[in-house]
CSV table of C-alpha atoms in Angstrom, one decimal:
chain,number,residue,atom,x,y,z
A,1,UNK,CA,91.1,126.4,82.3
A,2,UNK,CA,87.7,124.6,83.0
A,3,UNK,CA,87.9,123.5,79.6
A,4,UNK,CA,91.2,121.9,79.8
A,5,UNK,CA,90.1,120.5,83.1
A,6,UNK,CA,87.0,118.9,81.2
A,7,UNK,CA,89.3,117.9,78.5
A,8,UNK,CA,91.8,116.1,81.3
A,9,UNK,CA,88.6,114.2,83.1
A,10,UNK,CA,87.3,113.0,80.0
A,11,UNK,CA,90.2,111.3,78.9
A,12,UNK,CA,91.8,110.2,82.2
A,13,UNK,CA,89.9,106.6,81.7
A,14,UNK,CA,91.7,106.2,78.2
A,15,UNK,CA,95.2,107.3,79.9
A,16,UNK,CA,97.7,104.5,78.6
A,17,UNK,CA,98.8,101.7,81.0
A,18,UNK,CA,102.4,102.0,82.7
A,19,UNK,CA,105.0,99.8,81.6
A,20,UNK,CA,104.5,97.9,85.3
A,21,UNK,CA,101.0,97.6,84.4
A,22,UNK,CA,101.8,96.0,81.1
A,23,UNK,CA,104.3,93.6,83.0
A,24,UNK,CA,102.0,92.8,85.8
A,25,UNK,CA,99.0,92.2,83.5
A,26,UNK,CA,101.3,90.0,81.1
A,27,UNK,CA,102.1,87.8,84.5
A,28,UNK,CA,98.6,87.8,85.1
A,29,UNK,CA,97.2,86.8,81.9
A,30,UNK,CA,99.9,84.3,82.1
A,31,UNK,CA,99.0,82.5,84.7
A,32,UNK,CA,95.2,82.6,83.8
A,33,UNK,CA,96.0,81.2,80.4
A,34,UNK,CA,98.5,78.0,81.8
A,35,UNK,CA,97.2,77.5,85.2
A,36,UNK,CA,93.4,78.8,85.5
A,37,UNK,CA,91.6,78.1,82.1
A,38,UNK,CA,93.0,74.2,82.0
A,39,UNK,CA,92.1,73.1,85.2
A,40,UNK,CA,88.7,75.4,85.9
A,41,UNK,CA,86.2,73.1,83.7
A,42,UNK,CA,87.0,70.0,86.3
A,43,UNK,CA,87.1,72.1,89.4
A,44,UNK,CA,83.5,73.8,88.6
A,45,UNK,CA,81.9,70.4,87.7
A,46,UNK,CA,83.3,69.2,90.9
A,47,UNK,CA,82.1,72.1,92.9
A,48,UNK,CA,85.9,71.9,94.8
A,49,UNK,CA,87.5,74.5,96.1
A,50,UNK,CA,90.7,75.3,94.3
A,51,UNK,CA,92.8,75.1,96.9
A,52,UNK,CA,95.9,75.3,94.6
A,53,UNK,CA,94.8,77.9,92.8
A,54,UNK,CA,94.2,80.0,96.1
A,55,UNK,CA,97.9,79.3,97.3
A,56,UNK,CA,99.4,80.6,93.7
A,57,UNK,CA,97.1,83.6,94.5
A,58,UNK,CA,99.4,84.3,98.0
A,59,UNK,CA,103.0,83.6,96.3
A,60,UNK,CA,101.2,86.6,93.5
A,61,UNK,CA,100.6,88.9,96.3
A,62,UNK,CA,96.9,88.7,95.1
A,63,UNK,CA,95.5,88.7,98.7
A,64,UNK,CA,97.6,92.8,99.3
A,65,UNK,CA,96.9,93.5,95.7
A,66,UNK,CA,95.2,96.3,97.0
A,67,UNK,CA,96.7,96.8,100.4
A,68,UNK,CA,99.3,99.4,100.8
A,69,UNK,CA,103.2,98.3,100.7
A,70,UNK,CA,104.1,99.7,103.8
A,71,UNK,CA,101.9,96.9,105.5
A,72,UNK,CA,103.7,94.4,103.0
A,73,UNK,CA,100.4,94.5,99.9
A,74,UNK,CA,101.3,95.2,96.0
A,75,UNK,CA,99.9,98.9,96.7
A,76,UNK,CA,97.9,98.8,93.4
A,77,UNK,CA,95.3,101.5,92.7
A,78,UNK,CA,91.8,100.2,91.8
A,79,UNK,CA,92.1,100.6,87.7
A,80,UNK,CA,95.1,97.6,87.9
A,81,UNK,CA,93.1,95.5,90.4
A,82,UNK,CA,89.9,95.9,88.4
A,83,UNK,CA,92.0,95.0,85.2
A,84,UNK,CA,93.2,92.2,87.3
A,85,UNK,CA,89.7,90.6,87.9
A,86,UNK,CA,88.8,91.0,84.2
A,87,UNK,CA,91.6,88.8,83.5
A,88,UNK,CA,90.9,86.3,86.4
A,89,UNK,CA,87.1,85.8,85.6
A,90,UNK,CA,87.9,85.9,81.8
A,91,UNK,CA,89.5,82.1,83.5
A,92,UNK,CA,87.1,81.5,86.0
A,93,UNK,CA,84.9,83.7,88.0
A,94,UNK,CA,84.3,81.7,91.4
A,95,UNK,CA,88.3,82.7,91.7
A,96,UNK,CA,87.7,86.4,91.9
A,97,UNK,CA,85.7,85.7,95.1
A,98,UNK,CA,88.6,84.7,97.2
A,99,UNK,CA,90.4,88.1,97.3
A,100,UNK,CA,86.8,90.0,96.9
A,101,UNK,CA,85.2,90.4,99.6
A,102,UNK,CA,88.5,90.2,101.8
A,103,UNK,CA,90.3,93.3,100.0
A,104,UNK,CA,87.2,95.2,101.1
A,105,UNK,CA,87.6,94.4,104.6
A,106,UNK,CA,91.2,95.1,104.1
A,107,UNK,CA,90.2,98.3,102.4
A,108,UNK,CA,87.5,99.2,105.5
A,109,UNK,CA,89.9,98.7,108.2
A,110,UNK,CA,92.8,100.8,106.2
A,111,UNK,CA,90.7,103.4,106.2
A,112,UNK,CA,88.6,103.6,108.9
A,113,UNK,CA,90.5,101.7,111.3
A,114,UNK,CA,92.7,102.7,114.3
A,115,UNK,CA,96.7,102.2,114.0
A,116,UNK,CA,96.6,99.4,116.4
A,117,UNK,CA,94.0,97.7,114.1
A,118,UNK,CA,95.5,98.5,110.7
A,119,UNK,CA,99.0,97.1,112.1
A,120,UNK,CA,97.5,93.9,113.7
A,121,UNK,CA,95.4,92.4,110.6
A,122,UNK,CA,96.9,94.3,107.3
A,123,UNK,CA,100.2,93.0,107.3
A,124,UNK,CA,98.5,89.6,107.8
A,125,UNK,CA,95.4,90.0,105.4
A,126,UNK,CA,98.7,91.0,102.5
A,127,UNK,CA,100.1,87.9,103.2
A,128,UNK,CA,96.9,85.5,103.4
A,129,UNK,CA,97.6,84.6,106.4
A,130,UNK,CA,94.5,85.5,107.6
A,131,UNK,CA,91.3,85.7,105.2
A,132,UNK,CA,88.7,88.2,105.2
A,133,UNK,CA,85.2,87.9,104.3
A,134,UNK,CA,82.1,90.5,104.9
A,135,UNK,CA,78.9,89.6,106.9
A,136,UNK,CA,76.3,91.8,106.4
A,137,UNK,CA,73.5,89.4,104.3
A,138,UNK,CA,70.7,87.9,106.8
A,139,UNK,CA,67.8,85.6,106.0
A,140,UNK,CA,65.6,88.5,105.8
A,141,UNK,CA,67.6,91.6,105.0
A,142,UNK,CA,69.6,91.7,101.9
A,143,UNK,CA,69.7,95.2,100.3
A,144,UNK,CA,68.2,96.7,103.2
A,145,UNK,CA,71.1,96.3,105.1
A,146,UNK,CA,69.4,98.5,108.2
A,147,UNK,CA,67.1,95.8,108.9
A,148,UNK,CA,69.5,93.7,109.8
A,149,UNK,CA,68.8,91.6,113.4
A,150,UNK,CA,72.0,90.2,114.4
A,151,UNK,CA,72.8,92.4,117.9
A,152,UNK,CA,75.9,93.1,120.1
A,153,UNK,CA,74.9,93.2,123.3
A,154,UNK,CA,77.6,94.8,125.9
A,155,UNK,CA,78.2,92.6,129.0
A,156,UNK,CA,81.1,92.8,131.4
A,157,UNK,CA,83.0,94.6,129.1
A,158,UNK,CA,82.5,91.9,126.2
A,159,UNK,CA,80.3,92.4,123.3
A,160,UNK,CA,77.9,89.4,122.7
A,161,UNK,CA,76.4,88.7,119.8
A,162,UNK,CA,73.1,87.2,118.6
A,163,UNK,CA,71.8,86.5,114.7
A,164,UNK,CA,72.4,84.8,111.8
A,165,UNK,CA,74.1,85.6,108.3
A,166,UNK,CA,73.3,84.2,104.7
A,167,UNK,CA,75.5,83.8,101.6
A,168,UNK,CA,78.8,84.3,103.2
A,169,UNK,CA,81.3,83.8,101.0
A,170,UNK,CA,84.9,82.4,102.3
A,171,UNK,CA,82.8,81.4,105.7
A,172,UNK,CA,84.5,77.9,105.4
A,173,UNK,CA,88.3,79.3,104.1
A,174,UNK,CA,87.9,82.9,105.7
A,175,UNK,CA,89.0,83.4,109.7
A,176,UNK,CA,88.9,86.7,109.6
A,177,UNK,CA,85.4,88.8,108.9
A,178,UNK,CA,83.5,92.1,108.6
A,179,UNK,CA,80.8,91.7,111.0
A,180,UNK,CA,77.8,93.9,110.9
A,181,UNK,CA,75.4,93.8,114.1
A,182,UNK,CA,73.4,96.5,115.8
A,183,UNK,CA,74.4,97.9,119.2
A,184,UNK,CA,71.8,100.6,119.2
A,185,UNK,CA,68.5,97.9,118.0
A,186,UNK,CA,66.4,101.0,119.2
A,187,UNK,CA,68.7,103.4,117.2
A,188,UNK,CA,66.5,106.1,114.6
A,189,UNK,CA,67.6,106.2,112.0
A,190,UNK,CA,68.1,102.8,112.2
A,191,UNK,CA,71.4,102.5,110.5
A,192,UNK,CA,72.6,104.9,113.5
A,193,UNK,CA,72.4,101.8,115.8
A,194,UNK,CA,74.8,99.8,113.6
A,195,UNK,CA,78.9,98.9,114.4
A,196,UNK,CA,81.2,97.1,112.6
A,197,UNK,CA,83.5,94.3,114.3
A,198,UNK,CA,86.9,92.9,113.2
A,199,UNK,CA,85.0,88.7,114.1
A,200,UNK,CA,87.8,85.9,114.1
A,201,UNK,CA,86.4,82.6,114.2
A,202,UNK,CA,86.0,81.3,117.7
A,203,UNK,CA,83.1,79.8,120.2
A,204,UNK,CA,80.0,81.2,119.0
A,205,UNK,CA,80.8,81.7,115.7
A,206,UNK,CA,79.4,78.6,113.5
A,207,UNK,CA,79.0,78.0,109.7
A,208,UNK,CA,75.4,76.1,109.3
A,209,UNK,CA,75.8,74.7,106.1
A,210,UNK,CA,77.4,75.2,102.9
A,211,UNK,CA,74.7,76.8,100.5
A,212,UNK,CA,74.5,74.9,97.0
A,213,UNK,CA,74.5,77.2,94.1
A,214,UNK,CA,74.0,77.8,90.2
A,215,UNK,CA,77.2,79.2,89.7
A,216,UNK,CA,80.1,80.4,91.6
A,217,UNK,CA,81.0,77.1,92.3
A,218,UNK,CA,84.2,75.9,94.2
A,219,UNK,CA,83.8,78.9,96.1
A,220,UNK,CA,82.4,78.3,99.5
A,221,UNK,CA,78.9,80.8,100.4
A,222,UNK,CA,77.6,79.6,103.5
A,223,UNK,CA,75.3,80.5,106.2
A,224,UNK,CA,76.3,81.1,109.8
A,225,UNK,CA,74.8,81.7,113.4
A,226,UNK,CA,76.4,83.7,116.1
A,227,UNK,CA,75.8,82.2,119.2
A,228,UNK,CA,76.7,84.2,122.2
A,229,UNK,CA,80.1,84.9,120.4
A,230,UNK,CA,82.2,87.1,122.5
A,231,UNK,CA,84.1,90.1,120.5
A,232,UNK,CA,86.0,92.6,122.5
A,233,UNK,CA,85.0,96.6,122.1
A,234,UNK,CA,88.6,97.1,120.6
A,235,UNK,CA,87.4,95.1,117.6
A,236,UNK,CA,85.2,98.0,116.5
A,237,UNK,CA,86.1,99.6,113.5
A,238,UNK,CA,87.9,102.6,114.6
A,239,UNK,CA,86.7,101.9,118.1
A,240,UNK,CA,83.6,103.8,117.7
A,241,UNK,CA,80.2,102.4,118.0
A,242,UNK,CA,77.0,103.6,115.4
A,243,UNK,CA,79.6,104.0,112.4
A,244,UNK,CA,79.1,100.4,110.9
A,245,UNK,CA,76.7,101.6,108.3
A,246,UNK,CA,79.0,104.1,106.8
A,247,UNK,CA,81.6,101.8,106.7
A,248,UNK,CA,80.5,99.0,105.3
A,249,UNK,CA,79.1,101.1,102.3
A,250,UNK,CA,82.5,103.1,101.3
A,251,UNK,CA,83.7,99.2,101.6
A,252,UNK,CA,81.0,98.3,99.1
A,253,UNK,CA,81.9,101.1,96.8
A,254,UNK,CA,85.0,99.2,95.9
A,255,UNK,CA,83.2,95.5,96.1
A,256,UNK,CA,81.3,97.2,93.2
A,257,UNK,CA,84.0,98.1,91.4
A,258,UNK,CA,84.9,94.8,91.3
A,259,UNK,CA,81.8,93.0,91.0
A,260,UNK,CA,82.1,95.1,87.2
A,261,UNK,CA,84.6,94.0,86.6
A,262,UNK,CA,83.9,90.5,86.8
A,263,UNK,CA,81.2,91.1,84.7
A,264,UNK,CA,83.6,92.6,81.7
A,265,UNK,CA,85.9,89.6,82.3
A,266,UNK,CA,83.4,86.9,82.1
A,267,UNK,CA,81.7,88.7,78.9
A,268,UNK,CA,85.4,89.2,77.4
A,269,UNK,CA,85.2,85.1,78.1
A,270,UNK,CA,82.4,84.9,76.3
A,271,UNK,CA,83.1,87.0,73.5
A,272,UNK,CA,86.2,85.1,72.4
A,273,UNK,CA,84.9,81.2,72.8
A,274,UNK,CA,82.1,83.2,70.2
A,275,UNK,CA,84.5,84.2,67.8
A,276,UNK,CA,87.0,81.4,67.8
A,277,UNK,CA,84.0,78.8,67.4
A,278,UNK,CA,82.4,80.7,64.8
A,279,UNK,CA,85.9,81.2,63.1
A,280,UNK,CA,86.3,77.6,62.8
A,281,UNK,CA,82.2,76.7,62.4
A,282,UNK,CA,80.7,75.9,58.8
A,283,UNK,CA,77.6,76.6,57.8
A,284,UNK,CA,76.2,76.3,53.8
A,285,UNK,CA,79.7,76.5,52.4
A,286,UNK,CA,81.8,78.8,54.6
A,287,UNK,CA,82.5,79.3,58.1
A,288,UNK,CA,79.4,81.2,60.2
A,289,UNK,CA,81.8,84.2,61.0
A,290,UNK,CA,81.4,85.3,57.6
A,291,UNK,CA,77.4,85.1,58.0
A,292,UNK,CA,75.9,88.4,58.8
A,293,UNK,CA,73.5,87.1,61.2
A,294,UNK,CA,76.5,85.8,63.5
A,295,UNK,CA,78.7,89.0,62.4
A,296,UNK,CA,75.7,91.4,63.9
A,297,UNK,CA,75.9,89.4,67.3
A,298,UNK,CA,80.0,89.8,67.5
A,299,UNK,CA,79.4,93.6,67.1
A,300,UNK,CA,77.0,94.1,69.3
A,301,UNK,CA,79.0,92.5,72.1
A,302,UNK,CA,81.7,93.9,71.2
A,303,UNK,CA,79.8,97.1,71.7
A,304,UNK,CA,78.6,96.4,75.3
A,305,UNK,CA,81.7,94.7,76.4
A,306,UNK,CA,84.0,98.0,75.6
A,307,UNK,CA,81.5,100.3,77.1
A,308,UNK,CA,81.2,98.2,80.4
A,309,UNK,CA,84.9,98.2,80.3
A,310,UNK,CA,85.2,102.5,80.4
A,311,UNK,CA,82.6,102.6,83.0
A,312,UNK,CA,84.5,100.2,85.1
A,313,UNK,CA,88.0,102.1,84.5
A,314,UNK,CA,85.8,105.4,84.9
A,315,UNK,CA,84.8,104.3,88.5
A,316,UNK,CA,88.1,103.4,89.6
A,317,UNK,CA,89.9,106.1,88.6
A,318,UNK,CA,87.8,108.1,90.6
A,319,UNK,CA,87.4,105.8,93.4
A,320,UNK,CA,91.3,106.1,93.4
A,321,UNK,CA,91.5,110.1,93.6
A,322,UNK,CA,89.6,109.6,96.5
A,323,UNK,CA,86.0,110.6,95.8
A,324,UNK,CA,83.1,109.7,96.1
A,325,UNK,CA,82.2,106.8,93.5
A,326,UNK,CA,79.0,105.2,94.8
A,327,UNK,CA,77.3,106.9,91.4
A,328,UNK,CA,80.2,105.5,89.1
A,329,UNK,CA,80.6,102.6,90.7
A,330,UNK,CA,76.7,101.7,91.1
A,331,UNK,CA,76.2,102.5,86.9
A,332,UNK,CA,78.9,100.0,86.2
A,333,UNK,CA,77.9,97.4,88.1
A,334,UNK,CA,74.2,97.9,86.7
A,335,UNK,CA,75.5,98.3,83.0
A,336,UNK,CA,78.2,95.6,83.3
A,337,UNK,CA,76.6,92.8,85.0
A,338,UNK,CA,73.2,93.1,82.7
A,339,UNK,CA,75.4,93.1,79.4
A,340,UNK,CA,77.3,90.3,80.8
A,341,UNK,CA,74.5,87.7,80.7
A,342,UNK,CA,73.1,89.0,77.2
A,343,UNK,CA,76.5,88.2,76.2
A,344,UNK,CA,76.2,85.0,77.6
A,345,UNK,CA,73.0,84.1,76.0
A,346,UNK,CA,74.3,85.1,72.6
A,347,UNK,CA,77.8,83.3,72.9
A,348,UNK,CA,75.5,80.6,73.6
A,349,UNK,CA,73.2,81.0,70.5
A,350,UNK,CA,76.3,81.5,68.1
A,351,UNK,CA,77.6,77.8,69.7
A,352,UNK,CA,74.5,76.4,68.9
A,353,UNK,CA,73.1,73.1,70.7
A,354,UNK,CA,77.2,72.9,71.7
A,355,UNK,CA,76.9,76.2,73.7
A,356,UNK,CA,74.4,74.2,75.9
A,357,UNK,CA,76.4,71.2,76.6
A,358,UNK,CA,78.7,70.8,79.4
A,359,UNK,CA,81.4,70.1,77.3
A,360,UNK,CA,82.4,74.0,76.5
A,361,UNK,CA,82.7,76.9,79.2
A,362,UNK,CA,80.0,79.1,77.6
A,363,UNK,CA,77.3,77.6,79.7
A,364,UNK,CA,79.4,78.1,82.7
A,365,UNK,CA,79.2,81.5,81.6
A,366,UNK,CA,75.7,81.7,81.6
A,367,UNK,CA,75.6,80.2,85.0
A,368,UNK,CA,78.2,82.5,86.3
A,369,UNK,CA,76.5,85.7,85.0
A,370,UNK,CA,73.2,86.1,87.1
A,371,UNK,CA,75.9,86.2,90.6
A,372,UNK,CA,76.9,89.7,89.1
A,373,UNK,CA,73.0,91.1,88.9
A,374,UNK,CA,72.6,90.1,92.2
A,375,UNK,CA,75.6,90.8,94.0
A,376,UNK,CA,76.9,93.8,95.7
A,377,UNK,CA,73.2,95.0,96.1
A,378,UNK,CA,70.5,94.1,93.5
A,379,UNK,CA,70.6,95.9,89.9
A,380,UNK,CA,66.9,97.2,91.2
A,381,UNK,CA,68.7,99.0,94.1
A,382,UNK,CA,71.2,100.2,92.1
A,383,UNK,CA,69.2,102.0,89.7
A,384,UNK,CA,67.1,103.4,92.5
A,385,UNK,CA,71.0,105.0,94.0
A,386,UNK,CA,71.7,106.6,90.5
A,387,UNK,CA,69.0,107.9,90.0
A,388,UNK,CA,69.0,109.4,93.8
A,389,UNK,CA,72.3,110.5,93.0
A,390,UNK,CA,71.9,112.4,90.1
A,391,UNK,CA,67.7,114.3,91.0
A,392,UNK,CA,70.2,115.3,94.5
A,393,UNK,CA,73.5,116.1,93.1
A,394,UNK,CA,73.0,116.7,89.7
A,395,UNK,CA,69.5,119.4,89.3
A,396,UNK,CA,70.1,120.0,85.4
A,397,UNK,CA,70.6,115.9,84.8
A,398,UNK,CA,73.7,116.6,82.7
A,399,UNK,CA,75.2,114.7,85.5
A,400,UNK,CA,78.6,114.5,82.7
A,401,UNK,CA,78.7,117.8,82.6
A,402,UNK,CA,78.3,118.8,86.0
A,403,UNK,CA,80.7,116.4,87.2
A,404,UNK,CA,83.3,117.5,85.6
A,405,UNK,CA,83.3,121.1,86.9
């Protein structure tokens, strides 16, 4: 029986898609292909936000992809989304980053949120009426997330909050955030002392600038300063103070997942401007595929792009049985997002000087890349979190093994 089970784990990440998957992928890939790839080169040089692009996104049910259909989402489990964003970044992947970050605060309040929360904001966060973003980034905390300084003072019954938060994505778009502050600054642990609020936009809340990037463009990231904003203690996740930290990270689990998956789509990207430019690209007499120098490269990326791909399938499936994925999740992000910009670099070398003109998408690629090392928590982190993981859970190391029992 254990060996059967083994068998049954190991090959749930190759498990064949549905027939709805199929469909809904097809519509996806679709719409990348006619309405995406053609219009994404003027957008990006133009660093403007694709407002049409984001309203095609609500008529697809993009912004409940996630969100459960009795609160009006598409319901999907994590393997279709994350197949989902490997097709949207293999288009453009500043688009992936208007349903990211707000399907995790959907995905927070869903599961950690009280009835009268969950009925109030998921029905509108499936629809797009309101847009969710996550503040947890400050100008001197990033993966450290308990040293955070923004606080929440109670006062007459009103919480009132203090601090600022960096590189806020859909701060300009968004209404509708994920607001981590400490009510407990005296907390110890420290991460005891943090809450999470349900922030709409409103006095007190004010975006500072929008931040100028690399990449990711046409999405806005932004810095903002709460200034004596008022929240009420009913916006709590759950309604109970001191459970921010734990919140925000199962919610980060899943922005990993997807952060992966960007990663795979923008390599896939990559990988096929390579081989169609070095299909049609001569070089002493014959076209450079047929060169073993280039034919080396395409292999190897091919290589890293497929095994990114099972580590990101491998995370969601078992991020959707309901376990714990932060080890899954953490080694795809690390694996995926590294391979994604050496796939970069190379799409780049087998383009020649054309890969590093403006008038292809590879160096967008390259651009795009580093977001995916970075976000989501650092790739330094994450290899200090797996290897945590596996010296606490995992004594032998043969963390495959063990796993699967």
């Amino acid at each position: 029986k254990k060996l059967f089970r083994i068998n049954q784990m190991t090959r749930s990440c190759m498990a064949p898609l549905s027939e709805g998957q199929k469909s809904l992928l097809a519509t996806i890939r679709d719409f990348v292909n006619k309405e995406i790839i053609p219009v994404a080169p003027a957008l990006e040089r133009e660093d403007k936000y694709p407002a049409e692009l984001v309203e095609k996104f609500k008529e697809l049910g993009l912004f409940g992809a996630t969100i459960p259909e009795k609160y009006g989402g598409l319901g999907l489990d994590t393997k279709t989304y994350a197949l989902i964003i490997e097709e949207i970044c293999r288009g453009w992947m500043s688009l992936s980053g208007v349903i990211n970050s707000h399907l995790i605060m959907a995905y927070i309040v869903e599961k950690h949120g009280t009835e009268q929360q969950k009925n109030e904001y998921l029905p509108l966060f499936a629809s797009g009426e309101k847009r969710g973003g996550i503040c947890i980034t400050e100008p001197d905390a990033g993966s450290d997330v308990q040293a955070i300084k923004t606080v929440a003072r109670l006062n007459d019954g009103k919480y009132i909050v203090n601090g600022t938060k960096m590189f806020i994505t859909n701060s300009l778009h968004g209404d509708t955030f994920a607001l981590v502050a400490k009510t407990d600054p005296k907390a110890d642990p420290a991460y005891k002392g943090i809450s999470l609020f349900i922030a709409e936009k409103g006095p007190g809340f004010n975006v500072v600038r929008e931040i100028k990037k690399l990449g990711y463009k046409g999405i806005d990231t932004c810095e903002l300063s709460f200034e004596d904003y008022e929240v009420s203690p009913t916006s709590i996740v759950g309604n109970v103070e001191g459970q921010g930290f734990y919140h925000i990270m199962s919610g980060l689990e899943l922005g990993r997942i997807n952060v992966a998956a960007r990663a795979v789509g923008v390599a896939r990207a990559c990988l096929q401007d390579a081989v169609t430019y070095a299909s049609q690209r001569e070089a002493f007499g014959k076209p450079i595929s047929r060169h073993q120098a280039i034919q080396i490269k395409i292999a190897d990326m091919s290589t890293k792009i497929q095994a990114a791909h099972l580590l990101v399938m491998s995370a969601a499936e078992k991020f959707d049985r309901g376990e714990r994925a932060d080890l899954e999740a953490g080694m795809a992000k690390l694996f995926a997002s590294e391979i994604c910009l050496e796939v970069s670099v190379d799409a780049m070398r087998i383009h020649g000087g054309y890969g590093y003109t403006t008038d292809l998408t590879v160096e967008r690629h390259f651009r795009d890349a580093p977001l995916m090392i970075i976000g989501e928590g650092t790739n330094e982190i994450q290899k200090l979190l797996i290897a945590k993981n596996v010296l606490k859970n995992y004594p032998s190391g043969d963390f495959i093994f063990e796993g699967s029992l």
